[in-house]
């Protein structure tokens, strides 16, 4: 709860009201804030408005803070415009979790891989090409070391992943949407027959919780049938998860880790709009309330810095 007498107004940006949005909205209300669920597709740039934006529910002033649960589908122009709204809120001094820059970095897997490498974080070797000929050359060189995973550049929840074992399995440029994101497949450790990885949820520079995801097939997303088990990450896993979120500028992130053949953690992905329904099933406290509390702490800090002029 903030120190202001006026309850902070928090926009929850989404494309639909799902379980996560409902839990977050309830958590903010429990903590004394006023959440407003808003579709980013309904927001506009409007220079005749007092603060240059038209956001439903916020006519005279921008929200005190915002949480982004989903951008929504659309053309490149539509997605760019919605991110522009988030960028504009940042320019106005509104705390946004996560802000547009972090979302852009995490959503674009090629940039995320680049930034993780620049930060010195361990990750499977990754290659991104724009033509079938380039992808074929990568496959011919790398498949001698084992399979490659082809991932959509923009994708989540394990959808669209392909395991490439032979050159002939590379899709056409149309099927790959013009970009081949290829990452070295990390098999189960010797002697282990199951596929597993770890999701670490990070918020405000701290680990909120973690789960191990086990599956009978190589895609380990809970939405695709993996079984979550609560786990306490080790010191190395905590450090790498926190550094990965920091490297991509994410205040709140779901960091996916996988163990190499020696048991050392590698970063597979950093999700800026991560779900936590699977993690909640194996966590004793309300994750939504923890995330909402972290957001309200940011809002309070922002209010203090600007002298609470909006209150």
XYZ file of C-alpha atoms in Angstrom:
311
model
C 0.000 0.000 0.000
C 1.309 3.422 -0.841
C 1.592 6.275 1.623
C -0.720 8.511 -0.397
C -4.282 8.984 0.820
C -5.420 8.310 -2.724
C -5.382 4.642 -3.708
C -3.064 4.049 -6.654
C -4.790 3.362 -9.951
C -3.209 0.465 -11.795
C -3.893 -0.440 -15.414
C -3.737 -4.144 -16.220
C -3.120 -4.331 -19.965
C -4.333 -7.489 -21.644
C -6.192 -8.816 -24.664
C -8.658 -10.903 -22.655
C -9.697 -11.407 -19.061
C -8.158 -14.719 -18.075
C -7.195 -16.408 -14.791
C -4.023 -14.336 -14.445
C -5.813 -11.028 -14.967
C -8.529 -11.958 -12.469
C -5.970 -12.983 -9.839
C -3.926 -9.819 -10.332
C -6.964 -7.549 -10.191
C -8.129 -9.217 -6.968
C -4.626 -8.967 -5.473
C -4.416 -5.239 -6.188
C -7.816 -4.692 -4.556
C -6.782 -6.706 -1.500
C -3.718 -4.471 -1.195
C -5.771 -1.277 -1.427
C -5.168 -0.319 -5.057
C -7.716 0.339 -7.803
C -7.077 -1.943 -10.795
C -8.572 -1.212 -14.205
C -8.415 -3.925 -16.857
C -7.685 -2.396 -20.273
C -7.222 -3.875 -23.715
C -4.128 -2.368 -25.297
C -5.984 -2.542 -28.606
C -8.441 0.027 -27.191
C -5.742 2.582 -26.364
C -4.815 5.455 -28.644
C -2.325 8.221 -29.100
C -4.377 11.437 -28.932
C -2.512 14.716 -28.744
C -5.714 16.614 -27.878
C -5.913 14.768 -24.546
C -4.296 16.190 -21.385
C -1.460 13.666 -21.400
C -1.402 12.712 -25.075
C -3.002 9.292 -24.692
C -6.538 7.937 -24.665
C -6.637 5.011 -22.238
C -10.079 3.713 -21.209
C -10.650 4.406 -17.526
C -7.951 7.086 -17.349
C -9.446 10.223 -18.891
C -7.695 13.032 -17.017
C -4.402 11.476 -15.990
C -2.360 8.385 -16.805
C -2.408 5.407 -14.463
C -0.110 5.447 -11.456
C 1.316 2.184 -12.723
C 0.649 -0.510 -15.275
C 1.121 -4.242 -15.575
C 1.306 -5.779 -19.052
C -0.207 -9.242 -19.278
C -0.632 -9.379 -23.070
C -0.085 -7.259 -26.150
C -2.607 -9.104 -28.313
C -2.427 -10.306 -31.899
C -2.272 -7.933 -34.824
C -0.273 -6.625 -37.738
C 3.250 -5.286 -37.289
C 1.766 -1.789 -37.351
C -0.791 -2.634 -34.652
C 1.796 -4.233 -32.362
C 4.160 -1.290 -32.916
C 1.400 1.156 -31.986
C 0.536 -0.741 -28.776
C 4.178 -0.812 -27.783
C 4.213 2.899 -28.571
C 1.518 3.411 -25.933
C 3.741 1.631 -23.397
C 6.741 3.697 -24.479
C 4.624 6.845 -24.071
C 3.647 5.872 -20.532
C 7.337 5.456 -19.755
C 7.988 8.946 -21.087
C 5.266 10.231 -18.756
C 6.982 8.648 -15.778
C 4.425 5.881 -15.267
C 6.015 2.665 -13.966
C 5.197 -0.187 -16.367
C 5.910 -3.843 -15.600
C 7.347 -4.842 -17.886
C 8.165 -1.746 -19.892
C 8.118 -1.711 -23.677
C 11.876 -2.082 -24.038
C 11.977 -5.209 -21.878
C 9.007 -6.707 -23.730
C 10.683 -6.049 -27.072
C 13.933 -7.612 -25.890
C 12.307 -10.725 -24.459
C 9.781 -11.259 -27.243
C 12.435 -11.118 -29.961
C 14.310 -14.343 -29.201
C 17.227 -13.327 -31.423
C 17.852 -10.124 -29.450
C 17.344 -11.982 -26.169
C 20.006 -14.516 -27.156
C 22.368 -11.728 -28.175
C 21.931 -9.895 -24.866
C 22.320 -13.075 -22.808
C 25.578 -13.796 -24.625
C 26.768 -10.221 -24.095
C 26.057 -10.590 -20.376
C 28.208 -13.722 -20.242
C 25.300 -15.979 -19.325
C 25.439 -19.682 -20.229
C 22.961 -20.736 -22.910
C 22.790 -23.359 -25.675
C 24.584 -22.288 -28.879
C 22.108 -20.305 -30.968
C 22.039 -19.280 -34.624
C 19.581 -16.966 -36.401
C 19.420 -16.709 -40.185
C 17.110 -15.071 -42.719
C 17.369 -17.425 -45.692
C 16.920 -21.141 -46.233
C 20.430 -21.350 -47.686
C 21.919 -19.833 -44.526
C 19.864 -22.156 -42.310
C 20.896 -25.146 -44.400
C 24.573 -24.260 -44.003
C 24.092 -23.983 -40.233
C 22.292 -27.325 -40.114
C 25.003 -29.091 -42.129
C 27.658 -27.773 -39.778
C 25.821 -28.228 -36.479
C 23.767 -31.397 -36.858
C 26.919 -33.502 -36.512
C 26.837 -32.416 -32.841
C 23.179 -33.360 -32.361
C 19.669 -32.066 -33.136
C 18.682 -28.417 -33.352
C 15.477 -26.828 -32.070
C 13.745 -24.476 -34.491
C 11.731 -21.853 -32.607
C 9.412 -19.141 -33.879
C 11.101 -15.786 -33.366
C 7.936 -14.615 -31.614
C 6.220 -17.410 -29.737
C 5.364 -18.768 -26.313
C 4.134 -21.808 -24.367
C 6.032 -24.235 -26.565
C 3.874 -23.756 -29.637
C 5.559 -24.003 -33.027
C 8.749 -25.703 -31.825
C 10.345 -28.225 -34.175
C 13.161 -30.680 -33.527
C 15.505 -30.724 -36.529
C 17.496 -33.972 -36.837
C 18.159 -33.835 -40.583
C 18.702 -31.048 -43.098
C 15.541 -32.071 -44.957
C 13.430 -31.209 -41.893
C 14.125 -27.492 -42.249
C 10.852 -25.786 -43.258
C 10.436 -23.477 -46.214
C 11.040 -19.733 -45.741
C 7.264 -19.201 -45.817
C 6.709 -21.752 -43.044
C 9.580 -20.246 -41.024
C 8.156 -16.736 -41.580
C 11.461 -15.637 -43.081
C 13.617 -16.231 -39.985
C 15.315 -19.430 -38.809
C 16.030 -19.346 -35.076
C 18.036 -22.504 -34.393
C 19.270 -23.553 -30.962
C 21.310 -26.585 -29.935
C 19.001 -29.221 -28.406
C 19.890 -30.054 -24.812
C 19.062 -33.736 -24.192
C 18.329 -35.280 -20.794
C 21.391 -35.942 -18.692
C 23.010 -39.340 -19.114
C 21.007 -42.001 -17.297
C 17.831 -39.893 -17.102
C 14.991 -40.868 -19.357
C 12.670 -37.960 -18.660
C 12.713 -34.470 -20.086
C 12.756 -31.612 -17.602
C 13.680 -27.995 -17.079
C 13.123 -25.312 -14.447
C 10.983 -22.181 -14.510
C 12.189 -19.489 -12.100
C 9.851 -16.556 -11.521
C 11.705 -13.322 -10.796
C 10.215 -10.043 -9.575
C 11.893 -6.888 -8.346
C 15.373 -8.392 -8.308
C 14.368 -11.418 -6.217
C 13.253 -14.989 -6.864
C 9.534 -15.417 -6.156
C 9.427 -19.172 -6.684
C 10.438 -21.985 -8.979
C 9.148 -25.245 -10.360
C 10.627 -28.178 -12.160
C 8.658 -29.170 -15.260
C 8.823 -32.851 -16.206
C 7.432 -34.342 -19.400
C 7.457 -37.540 -21.415
C 8.381 -35.575 -24.527
C 10.963 -32.882 -25.160
C 8.602 -29.895 -24.974
C 8.226 -29.182 -21.253
C 5.597 -26.434 -21.079
C 2.821 -27.053 -18.543
C 0.244 -25.980 -21.156
C 1.422 -28.934 -23.232
C 1.138 -31.536 -20.507
C 4.301 -31.184 -18.426
C 3.982 -31.909 -14.702
C 5.076 -29.110 -12.325
C 6.860 -29.809 -9.050
C 7.831 -27.137 -6.563
C 11.579 -26.782 -6.130
C 14.066 -24.563 -4.334
C 16.578 -23.420 -6.946
C 20.233 -23.653 -6.054
C 22.523 -20.663 -5.670
C 23.795 -20.939 -9.252
C 20.274 -21.184 -10.662
C 19.088 -18.184 -8.650
C 22.060 -16.089 -9.729
C 21.667 -16.949 -13.402
C 17.904 -16.328 -13.367
C 18.343 -12.919 -11.742
C 21.157 -11.965 -14.111
C 19.141 -13.066 -17.117
C 16.168 -10.897 -16.137
C 18.522 -7.977 -15.508
C 20.292 -8.452 -18.844
C 16.967 -8.047 -20.666
C 15.767 -5.244 -18.417
C 12.800 -7.202 -17.082
C 11.436 -6.288 -13.642
C 9.258 -9.423 -13.645
C 10.194 -12.466 -15.720
C 9.830 -16.184 -16.040
C 13.321 -17.544 -16.686
C 13.561 -21.038 -18.162
C 16.684 -23.001 -17.241
C 17.882 -26.422 -18.337
C 20.781 -28.495 -17.013
C 23.608 -29.471 -19.334
C 25.262 -32.888 -19.186
C 27.296 -31.771 -16.163
C 24.246 -30.445 -14.323
C 25.151 -26.774 -14.830
C 22.205 -24.465 -15.633
C 21.742 -22.929 -19.076
C 19.269 -20.175 -19.948
C 16.706 -21.300 -22.511
C 14.396 -18.299 -22.508
C 13.295 -15.197 -20.609
C 9.558 -14.478 -20.660
C 8.434 -10.901 -19.990
C 4.731 -11.786 -19.733
C 5.095 -15.138 -18.028
C 2.144 -17.049 -16.647
C 2.294 -18.603 -13.202
C -0.768 -20.877 -13.013
C 1.446 -23.972 -13.031
C 3.775 -22.509 -10.419
C 0.814 -21.490 -8.256
C -0.271 -25.133 -8.094
C 2.932 -25.954 -6.218
C 3.306 -22.709 -4.234
C 1.761 -22.101 -0.816
C 1.349 -18.302 -1.012
C -0.487 -16.070 -3.481
C 1.914 -15.296 -6.304
C -0.458 -12.624 -7.612
C -0.323 -10.779 -4.280
C 3.469 -10.951 -4.255
C 3.655 -9.528 -7.784
C 1.069 -6.850 -6.990
C 2.967 -5.855 -3.840
C 6.190 -5.504 -5.835
C 4.373 -3.315 -8.379
C 2.892 -1.108 -5.655
C 6.351 -0.662 -4.131
C 7.546 0.651 -7.506
C 4.560 2.990 -7.694
C 5.289 4.296 -4.194
C 8.923 4.914 -5.083
C 7.848 6.731 -8.265
C 5.386 8.900 -6.338
C 8.046 9.892 -3.840
C 10.497 10.799 -6.592
C 8.048 13.075 -8.369
C 6.661 14.592 -5.168
C 3.331 12.758 -5.523
C 2.086 15.385 -7.979
C -0.616 13.083 -9.334
C -2.212 12.268 -5.984
